[in-house]
Amino acid sequence: MIMPAGRPAAIDPNWKAFPPALAGLPIDAAVAQGKSLLDGDFLMPVAILKEAAIDQNIRSMQAFAEAAGAELCPHGKTTMSPELFARQLDAGAWGMTAATAHHVRLYRQWGVSRILLANQLVAPADIALVLDALAETDFEFFCLVDSPEGVARLAEAVRCKDLKRPLNLLLEIGATGGRTGVRSAQAGLELARGIAREKQSLALRGIEIFEGIHAFTGSGVAATEAMLDEVAGTARLLLDKGLFAAGDIILTGGGSALFDLCASRLAAIDLDGRAKVVLRSGCYVTHDHGTYAAAIEAIRQRQPETFVAKLHPVAALEVWAVVQSLPEPGFAIVSLGKRDAGFDVDLPRPIWHFRPDGVVSRPADDLRITRMYDQHACLEGADGLAVGDLIGFGISHPCSTFDRWRAIPVVDEDYRMIDIVTTGF
């Protein structure tokens, strides 16, 4: 089901890459035309999402979480797409994770009724936005806290708002040299006591970590396990001291590369039957051809096959471009640039070479991007390419490609458009 407040009614003429002839048409009517990437219907470059892969990824991760005894609260910052949020929630996601107050505002407009803000809530306008939303009885909200100053600001704001229910908080545990979060169990205990003193305004509902600050191989695994051990010890201590509010005690980890350790370690924590494990991975929805492909392989190497049996992500996001120039032997310029695809982790990876006459259609493993400009990329290994050929690129870290597109065609296996995904960036 598409959330009506999140999906535009018609094709915006300013959407990058969409055929000009579709401008202004109702989205369903535009989709019904079955425009084809390989037939040259789209402007170049164009980002696409593969329907079969999206469907498999959503089903696969939900099944993994359920088999592990965890809830899934996907981080929406990956896609910021109301259509994809709807599909994740319809598949059984417990809620959606946000990173900013602005995200919370958009999620509420899109109909999300349970939001975990995986961040501190500090700025006055941010706090006011959330407290206004909490006046709505169908909205459940959680945010993080790691300092007495943060507790004091939130408690005062709730009192001034005369909110009829306490604000749900998760104690954030961090790591030395990392991001936010308390740095010791003792600091966590003192903070929990401060929250308890404000029990009319605040409710301590669990513990949060972001293990994604660590590498997913080597010493990063041991560092993550140490964080999770600290969660276990702190949670037990706070429970024994009676510092958690009534209800489930949420234990949540947040990355897309070490979620297996969070699932297995957090589920093993004994909190007298009150623990609820919540995974916040976001990039699984499209997976990728780079860093997360490597991360999933690392998970398979360290976990028993039975634990990951339901986990089968497939790369769904590609960006296609046209060969514009062959100025030197073995060297090509294509119409893909930094304005079109993420490059913060790895450069886009050529995966497919297609010649519009259909004579050439092959993997592009022999090609490599050596440099990207705003609107161009340089390809090495370009022997056999021709001006006008299409190159399909896989990307690494989907977050930084999604935020370059306001709308993305969803295609079938023949690269014909069968739906459209919009974004709120």
Short mmCIF file of C-alpha atoms in Angstrom, two decimals:
data_model
loop_
_atom_site.label_atom_id
_atom_site.label_comp_id
_atom_site.label_asym_id
_atom_site.label_seq_id
_atom_site.Cartn_x
_atom_site.Cartn_y
_atom_site.Cartn_z
CA MET A 1 0.00 0.00 0.00
CA ILE A 2 1.39 3.41 -0.94
CA MET A 3 1.07 6.09 1.71
CA PRO A 4 -1.05 8.74 -0.07
CA ALA A 5 0.64 11.73 1.57
CA GLY A 6 4.07 10.62 0.40
CA ARG A 7 3.61 9.86 -3.28
CA PRO A 8 3.12 12.64 -5.84
CA ALA A 9 0.07 12.35 -8.07
CA ALA A 10 1.91 13.07 -11.32
CA ILE A 11 5.30 13.02 -13.00
CA ASP A 12 7.27 16.15 -12.12
CA PRO A 13 8.88 17.61 -15.26
CA ASN A 14 11.97 18.36 -13.18
CA TRP A 15 12.64 14.74 -12.25
CA LYS A 16 16.07 13.85 -13.57
CA ALA A 17 16.25 11.35 -16.44
CA PHE A 18 12.50 10.84 -16.93
CA PRO A 19 11.25 11.05 -20.54
CA PRO A 20 9.94 14.57 -21.26
CA ALA A 21 6.80 13.10 -22.81
CA LEU A 22 5.75 11.78 -19.38
CA ALA A 23 5.79 15.19 -17.69
CA GLY A 24 2.53 15.95 -15.95
CA LEU A 25 1.00 12.50 -16.50
CA PRO A 26 -0.53 10.67 -13.52
CA ILE A 27 2.10 8.28 -12.22
CA ASP A 28 0.02 5.18 -12.95
CA ALA A 29 -0.56 6.33 -16.54
CA ALA A 30 3.14 7.04 -17.01
CA VAL A 31 4.14 3.66 -15.62
CA ALA A 32 1.63 1.93 -17.89
CA GLN A 33 3.61 3.09 -20.93
CA GLY A 34 6.41 0.70 -20.03
CA LYS A 35 9.26 3.01 -20.99
CA SER A 36 12.53 1.15 -21.53
CA LEU A 37 16.06 2.05 -20.51
CA LEU A 38 17.57 -0.23 -23.15
CA ASP A 39 15.37 1.23 -25.91
CA GLY A 40 16.73 4.70 -25.17
CA ASP A 41 13.56 6.15 -23.63
CA PHE A 42 15.28 7.74 -20.62
CA LEU A 43 17.63 10.69 -20.48
CA MET A 44 21.16 9.82 -19.42
CA PRO A 45 22.37 9.17 -16.83
CA VAL A 46 19.53 7.34 -15.05
CA ALA A 47 19.34 5.51 -11.73
CA ILE A 48 17.11 2.45 -11.64
CA LEU A 49 15.85 -0.03 -9.06
CA LYS A 50 15.25 -3.67 -9.91
CA GLU A 51 11.85 -4.80 -8.67
CA ALA A 52 12.76 -8.45 -8.16
CA ALA A 53 15.80 -7.54 -6.06
CA ILE A 54 13.88 -5.02 -3.91
CA ASP A 55 11.20 -7.62 -3.23
CA GLN A 56 13.76 -10.28 -2.34
CA ASN A 57 15.75 -7.99 -0.05
CA ILE A 58 12.73 -6.84 1.94
CA ARG A 59 11.47 -10.38 2.38
CA SER A 60 14.93 -11.78 3.15
CA MET A 61 15.88 -9.31 5.87
CA GLN A 62 12.48 -9.51 7.52
CA ALA A 63 12.73 -13.30 7.57
CA PHE A 64 16.26 -13.12 9.02
CA ALA A 65 15.16 -10.79 11.82
CA GLU A 66 12.17 -12.93 12.70
CA ALA A 67 14.27 -16.12 12.72
CA ALA A 68 16.77 -14.38 15.02
CA GLY A 69 14.01 -13.34 17.42
CA ALA A 70 14.43 -9.66 16.61
CA GLU A 71 12.29 -6.81 15.38
CA LEU A 72 13.31 -4.81 12.32
CA CYS A 73 13.20 -1.00 12.45
CA PRO A 74 14.94 -0.07 9.18
CA HIS A 75 16.90 3.15 8.99
CA GLY A 76 14.96 5.27 6.55
CA LYS A 77 17.83 7.68 5.81
CA THR A 78 19.10 5.19 3.21
CA THR A 79 16.25 5.81 0.78
CA MET A 80 13.97 8.46 2.33
CA SER A 81 11.29 6.92 0.13
CA PRO A 82 7.63 6.71 1.20
CA GLU A 83 7.02 3.88 -1.27
CA LEU A 84 9.86 1.77 0.10
CA PHE A 85 8.91 2.59 3.70
CA ALA A 86 5.40 1.31 2.96
CA ARG A 87 6.76 -1.94 1.57
CA GLN A 88 9.06 -2.47 4.55
CA LEU A 89 6.28 -1.81 7.03
CA ASP A 90 3.81 -3.99 5.12
CA ALA A 91 6.38 -6.81 5.25
CA GLY A 92 6.41 -6.65 9.06
CA ALA A 93 8.88 -3.96 10.12
CA TRP A 94 8.28 -2.85 13.72
CA GLY A 95 8.81 0.82 12.86
CA MET A 96 11.23 3.11 11.04
CA THR A 97 14.48 4.65 12.25
CA ALA A 98 15.16 8.35 11.71
CA ALA A 99 18.33 10.43 12.05
CA THR A 100 16.97 13.98 12.40
CA ALA A 101 13.89 15.86 13.54
CA HIS A 102 13.23 16.70 9.90
CA HIS A 103 13.11 12.98 9.16
CA VAL A 104 10.57 12.59 11.96
CA ARG A 105 8.42 15.30 10.35
CA LEU A 106 8.50 13.58 6.94
CA TYR A 107 7.88 10.11 8.38
CA ARG A 108 4.78 11.36 10.15
CA GLN A 109 3.53 12.93 6.92
CA TRP A 110 4.05 9.55 5.29
CA GLY A 111 2.00 7.75 7.96
CA VAL A 112 4.73 6.08 10.04
CA SER A 113 3.30 5.49 13.52
CA ARG A 114 6.42 4.25 15.36
CA ILE A 115 9.73 6.08 14.99
CA LEU A 116 13.06 5.46 16.66
CA LEU A 117 15.22 8.59 16.40
CA ALA A 118 18.75 7.15 16.51
CA ASN A 119 20.18 10.43 17.67
CA GLN A 120 20.23 12.92 20.51
CA LEU A 121 17.31 15.34 20.65
CA VAL A 122 18.85 18.66 21.75
CA ALA A 123 17.95 21.75 19.67
CA PRO A 124 14.84 23.54 20.99
CA ALA A 125 13.04 23.49 17.63
CA ASP A 126 13.78 19.77 17.21
CA ILE A 127 12.41 19.01 20.68
CA ALA A 128 9.30 21.12 20.04
CA LEU A 129 8.57 19.34 16.74
CA VAL A 130 8.69 15.92 18.40
CA LEU A 131 6.61 16.95 21.42
CA ASP A 132 3.97 18.45 19.14
CA ALA A 133 3.82 15.15 17.25
CA LEU A 134 3.47 13.22 20.53
CA ALA A 135 0.19 15.00 21.17
CA GLU A 136 -1.16 12.56 18.57
CA THR A 137 -2.23 9.37 20.32
CA ASP A 138 -1.33 7.05 17.42
CA PHE A 139 2.37 7.98 17.55
CA GLU A 140 5.04 6.05 19.45
CA PHE A 141 8.49 7.61 19.64
CA PHE A 142 11.92 6.83 21.09
CA CYS A 143 15.12 8.89 21.09
CA LEU A 144 18.61 8.64 22.54
CA VAL A 145 20.27 10.34 25.48
CA ASP A 146 23.86 10.29 26.76
CA SER A 147 24.27 13.26 29.10
CA PRO A 148 22.71 14.88 32.19
CA GLU A 149 22.38 18.07 30.17
CA GLY A 150 20.35 16.24 27.55
CA VAL A 151 18.11 14.74 30.22
CA ALA A 152 17.54 18.15 31.79
CA ARG A 153 16.64 19.79 28.47
CA LEU A 154 14.14 17.07 27.58
CA ALA A 155 12.54 16.94 31.03
CA GLU A 156 12.04 20.71 31.10
CA ALA A 157 10.54 20.72 27.61
CA VAL A 158 8.09 17.95 28.47
CA ARG A 159 7.00 19.77 31.63
CA CYS A 160 6.47 23.02 29.75
CA LYS A 161 4.49 21.22 27.05
CA ASP A 162 2.33 19.53 29.69
CA LEU A 163 2.60 16.30 27.70
CA LYS A 164 0.19 13.63 28.92
CA ARG A 165 2.77 10.85 28.69
CA PRO A 166 6.51 10.59 29.33
CA LEU A 167 9.06 10.81 26.53
CA ASN A 168 10.62 7.41 25.79
CA LEU A 169 14.42 7.41 26.03
CA LEU A 170 17.12 4.92 25.16
CA LEU A 171 20.45 5.16 26.94
CA GLU A 172 23.16 5.36 24.30
CA ILE A 173 26.41 3.50 24.89
CA GLY A 174 29.37 4.64 22.81
CA ALA A 175 33.03 3.77 22.39
CA THR A 176 36.22 5.70 23.04
CA GLY A 177 37.03 7.81 20.01
CA GLY A 178 33.65 7.00 18.46
CA ARG A 179 30.45 9.01 18.27
CA THR A 180 27.84 9.86 20.89
CA GLY A 181 27.11 7.61 23.87
CA VAL A 182 28.24 7.18 27.47
CA ARG A 183 31.71 5.72 27.85
CA SER A 184 31.21 3.53 30.94
CA ALA A 185 28.61 1.51 32.81
CA GLN A 186 28.99 3.86 35.77
CA ALA A 187 28.17 6.87 33.59
CA GLY A 188 25.17 4.96 32.27
CA LEU A 189 24.01 4.17 35.79
CA GLU A 190 24.23 7.81 36.89
CA LEU A 191 22.35 8.92 33.79
CA ALA A 192 19.63 6.31 34.35
CA ARG A 193 19.22 7.56 37.91
CA GLY A 194 18.80 11.08 36.57
CA ILE A 195 16.08 9.89 34.19
CA ALA A 196 14.33 8.07 37.02
CA ARG A 197 14.19 11.30 39.01
CA GLU A 198 12.21 12.77 36.10
CA LYS A 199 9.81 9.83 35.80
CA GLN A 200 6.78 12.08 35.33
CA SER A 201 8.37 13.45 32.17
CA LEU A 202 10.83 10.81 30.96
CA ALA A 203 10.85 7.00 30.69
CA LEU A 204 13.99 4.91 30.25
CA ARG A 205 12.92 2.21 27.81
CA GLY A 206 16.18 0.55 26.81
CA ILE A 207 19.75 0.77 25.55
CA GLU A 208 21.12 1.67 22.12
CA ILE A 209 24.47 1.32 20.36
CA PHE A 210 25.74 2.13 16.88
CA GLU A 211 28.31 -0.56 16.17
CA GLY A 212 28.77 0.73 12.62
CA ILE A 213 31.68 2.89 13.79
CA HIS A 214 33.72 -0.33 13.70
CA ALA A 215 35.08 -2.21 10.69
CA PHE A 216 33.16 -5.37 9.81
CA THR A 217 36.29 -7.52 9.75
CA GLY A 218 39.40 -7.93 11.90
CA SER A 219 39.57 -5.93 15.11
CA GLY A 220 36.20 -4.33 14.38
CA VAL A 221 34.44 -7.58 15.20
CA ALA A 222 36.09 -7.81 18.63
CA ALA A 223 35.33 -4.13 19.30
CA THR A 224 31.68 -4.70 18.43
CA GLU A 225 31.51 -7.73 20.69
CA ALA A 226 32.96 -5.62 23.51
CA MET A 227 30.25 -2.99 22.98
CA LEU A 228 27.59 -5.66 23.08
CA ASP A 229 29.07 -7.11 26.28
CA GLU A 230 28.82 -3.64 27.80
CA VAL A 231 25.18 -3.47 26.76
CA ALA A 232 24.55 -6.79 28.50
CA GLY A 233 26.24 -5.72 31.72
CA THR A 234 24.65 -2.28 31.81
CA ALA A 235 21.18 -3.58 31.01
CA ARG A 236 21.34 -6.14 33.80
CA LEU A 237 22.63 -3.53 36.24
CA LEU A 238 19.87 -1.04 35.41
CA LEU A 239 17.20 -3.74 35.61
CA ASP A 240 18.44 -4.87 39.03
CA LYS A 241 18.36 -1.25 40.19
CA GLY A 242 14.76 -0.87 38.97
CA LEU A 243 15.63 1.96 36.63
CA PHE A 244 13.82 0.85 33.48
CA ALA A 245 10.26 2.05 32.98
CA ALA A 246 7.45 -0.47 32.61
CA GLY A 247 7.15 -2.49 29.43
CA ASP A 248 9.62 -4.08 27.05
CA ILE A 249 13.28 -3.20 27.46
CA ILE A 250 14.56 -2.33 24.01
CA LEU A 251 18.08 -3.41 23.06
CA THR A 252 19.01 -2.02 19.67
CA GLY A 253 21.98 -1.95 17.32
CA GLY A 254 22.08 0.01 14.15
CA GLY A 255 24.40 -0.80 11.26
CA SER A 256 24.11 -2.71 8.00
CA ALA A 257 27.38 -4.61 8.30
CA LEU A 258 27.54 -6.10 11.82
CA PHE A 259 23.84 -6.67 12.47
CA ASP A 260 24.43 -10.41 12.79
CA LEU A 261 26.45 -9.85 15.96
CA CYS A 262 23.76 -7.55 17.34
CA ALA A 263 21.07 -10.11 16.58
CA SER A 264 22.88 -13.03 18.20
CA ARG A 265 24.45 -11.23 21.19
CA LEU A 266 21.48 -9.04 22.14
CA ALA A 267 19.04 -11.94 21.92
CA ALA A 268 21.17 -13.82 24.47
CA ILE A 269 20.83 -11.11 27.15
CA ASP A 270 18.61 -12.25 30.03
CA LEU A 271 16.36 -9.46 31.25
CA ASP A 272 13.72 -11.62 32.90
CA GLY A 273 11.73 -11.97 29.69
CA ARG A 274 11.46 -8.23 29.06
CA ALA A 275 14.11 -7.77 26.35
CA LYS A 276 13.04 -6.73 22.85
CA VAL A 277 15.86 -6.81 20.29
CA VAL A 278 15.51 -4.21 17.53
CA LEU A 279 17.78 -4.10 14.46
CA ARG A 280 18.04 -0.80 12.58
CA SER A 281 19.82 -1.79 9.35
CA GLY A 282 18.79 0.29 6.35
CA CYS A 283 20.99 -0.46 3.34
CA TYR A 284 19.69 -4.02 2.99
CA VAL A 285 16.70 -2.74 1.03
CA THR A 286 18.86 -2.22 -2.06
CA HIS A 287 22.10 -3.90 -0.97
CA ASP A 288 25.02 -2.91 -3.24
CA HIS A 289 27.93 -4.03 -5.41
CA GLY A 290 30.60 -2.90 -2.96
CA THR A 291 30.95 -2.42 0.76
CA TYR A 292 27.75 -4.23 1.81
CA ALA A 293 28.36 -7.10 -0.59
CA ALA A 294 31.67 -7.56 1.23
CA ALA A 295 29.98 -7.17 4.62
CA ILE A 296 27.44 -9.90 3.87
CA GLU A 297 30.24 -12.21 2.78
CA ALA A 298 32.01 -11.52 6.09
CA ILE A 299 28.79 -12.38 7.95
CA ARG A 300 28.58 -15.68 6.09
CA GLN A 301 32.17 -16.45 7.04
CA ARG A 302 31.67 -15.89 10.77
CA GLN A 303 28.16 -17.26 11.31
CA PRO A 304 26.75 -20.80 11.06
CA GLU A 305 24.83 -21.44 7.84
CA THR A 306 21.66 -22.07 9.83
CA PHE A 307 21.85 -18.53 11.28
CA VAL A 308 22.06 -16.81 7.88
CA ALA A 309 19.98 -19.29 5.90
CA LYS A 310 17.24 -16.73 5.18
CA LEU A 311 19.65 -13.89 4.33
CA HIS A 312 19.99 -13.54 0.54
CA PRO A 313 20.36 -9.87 -0.44
CA VAL A 314 20.73 -8.90 -4.11
CA ALA A 315 22.00 -5.57 -5.48
CA ALA A 316 18.97 -3.59 -6.67
CA LEU A 317 20.34 -0.11 -7.40
CA GLU A 318 22.20 0.68 -10.62
CA VAL A 319 23.10 3.90 -12.44
CA TRP A 320 23.33 3.80 -16.24
CA ALA A 321 25.23 6.19 -18.49
CA VAL A 322 26.15 6.60 -22.15
CA VAL A 323 29.62 6.52 -23.68
CA GLN A 324 30.16 10.09 -24.91
CA SER A 325 33.70 10.05 -26.18
CA LEU A 326 36.66 7.76 -26.97
CA PRO A 327 39.46 10.34 -27.03
CA GLU A 328 42.34 7.86 -26.59
CA PRO A 329 42.84 4.12 -27.14
CA GLY A 330 41.37 2.11 -24.27
CA PHE A 331 39.96 5.25 -22.66
CA ALA A 332 36.33 6.41 -22.60
CA ILE A 333 34.32 9.26 -21.13
CA VAL A 334 30.81 8.40 -19.91
CA SER A 335 27.96 10.64 -18.75
CA LEU A 336 28.11 9.61 -15.09
CA GLY A 337 29.41 12.02 -12.46
CA LYS A 338 29.53 12.92 -8.82
CA ARG A 339 26.09 14.53 -9.15
CA ASP A 340 24.61 11.14 -10.11
CA ALA A 341 26.23 8.39 -8.03
CA GLY A 342 27.84 8.07 -4.63
CA PHE A 343 31.62 7.87 -4.43
CA ASP A 344 32.23 8.30 -0.68
CA VAL A 345 33.17 4.65 -0.08
CA ASP A 346 34.07 3.26 -3.51
CA LEU A 347 33.81 4.52 -7.07
CA PRO A 348 30.89 3.08 -9.08
CA ARG A 349 31.69 -0.28 -10.61
CA PRO A 350 30.95 -1.03 -14.30
CA ILE A 351 28.84 -4.19 -14.38
CA TRP A 352 27.14 -4.22 -17.77
CA HIS A 353 27.87 -3.11 -21.33
CA PHE A 354 24.95 -2.78 -23.74
CA ARG A 355 24.94 -1.60 -27.35
CA PRO A 356 21.54 -0.22 -28.35
CA ASP A 357 21.46 -2.30 -31.57
CA GLY A 358 21.42 -5.37 -29.34
CA VAL A 359 24.55 -6.90 -30.88
CA VAL A 360 26.59 -6.35 -27.69
CA SER A 361 25.19 -7.22 -24.29
CA ARG A 362 27.84 -8.45 -21.87
CA PRO A 363 29.28 -8.10 -18.36
CA ALA A 364 31.65 -5.16 -18.03
CA ASP A 365 34.16 -6.62 -15.57
CA ASP A 366 37.07 -5.45 -17.74
CA LEU A 367 36.16 -1.77 -17.32
CA ARG A 368 37.16 0.48 -14.44
CA ILE A 369 36.41 4.06 -13.43
CA THR A 370 39.65 5.90 -12.71
CA ARG A 371 38.29 9.39 -12.07
CA MET A 372 34.95 11.15 -11.60
CA TYR A 373 34.02 14.75 -12.29
CA ASP A 374 30.70 16.47 -11.61
CA GLN A 375 29.08 15.11 -14.79
CA HIS A 376 31.67 12.75 -16.30
CA ALA A 377 33.59 9.60 -15.45
CA CYS A 378 36.78 8.25 -17.02
CA LEU A 379 36.82 4.58 -17.98
CA GLU A 380 39.90 2.44 -18.53
CA GLY A 381 39.85 -0.84 -20.47
CA ALA A 382 37.52 0.67 -23.04
CA ASP A 383 38.67 -1.35 -26.07
CA GLY A 384 35.58 -2.47 -27.95
CA LEU A 385 33.36 0.36 -26.75
CA ALA A 386 31.58 2.66 -29.16
CA VAL A 387 30.14 6.14 -28.75
CA GLY A 388 26.50 5.67 -27.79
CA ASP A 389 27.02 2.40 -25.89
CA LEU A 390 25.33 2.13 -22.49
CA ILE A 391 27.24 1.17 -19.35
CA GLY A 392 25.42 0.01 -16.24
CA PHE A 393 27.18 0.76 -12.95
CA GLY A 394 26.81 -0.87 -9.58
CA ILE A 395 27.34 1.36 -6.57
CA SER A 396 28.76 1.07 -3.07
CA HIS A 397 26.89 2.52 -0.07
CA PRO A 398 23.42 3.26 -1.51
CA CYS A 399 22.68 6.18 0.86
CA SER A 400 24.90 8.53 -1.10
CA THR A 401 23.31 7.67 -4.44
CA PHE A 402 19.68 7.90 -3.35
CA ASP A 403 20.14 11.48 -2.17
CA ARG A 404 21.00 12.53 -5.72
CA TRP A 405 17.60 11.49 -7.14
CA ARG A 406 14.10 12.78 -6.40
CA ALA A 407 12.50 9.90 -8.30
CA ILE A 408 13.84 6.57 -9.55
CA PRO A 409 12.18 4.22 -12.05
CA VAL A 410 11.59 0.68 -10.83
CA VAL A 411 12.23 -1.79 -13.65
CA ASP A 412 11.61 -5.42 -14.50
CA GLU A 413 14.27 -7.85 -15.70
CA ASP A 414 14.12 -6.30 -19.18
CA TYR A 415 14.71 -2.80 -17.79
CA ARG A 416 11.16 -1.63 -18.53
CA MET A 417 9.63 0.74 -16.00
CA ILE A 418 6.92 -0.89 -13.89
CA ASP A 419 6.78 1.57 -10.97
CA ILE A 420 8.38 4.72 -9.60
CA VAL A 421 10.01 5.33 -6.22
CA THR A 422 10.19 8.91 -4.96
CA THR A 423 12.44 10.33 -2.26
CA GLY A 424 12.20 13.07 0.36
CA PHE A 425 15.74 14.44 0.13
#
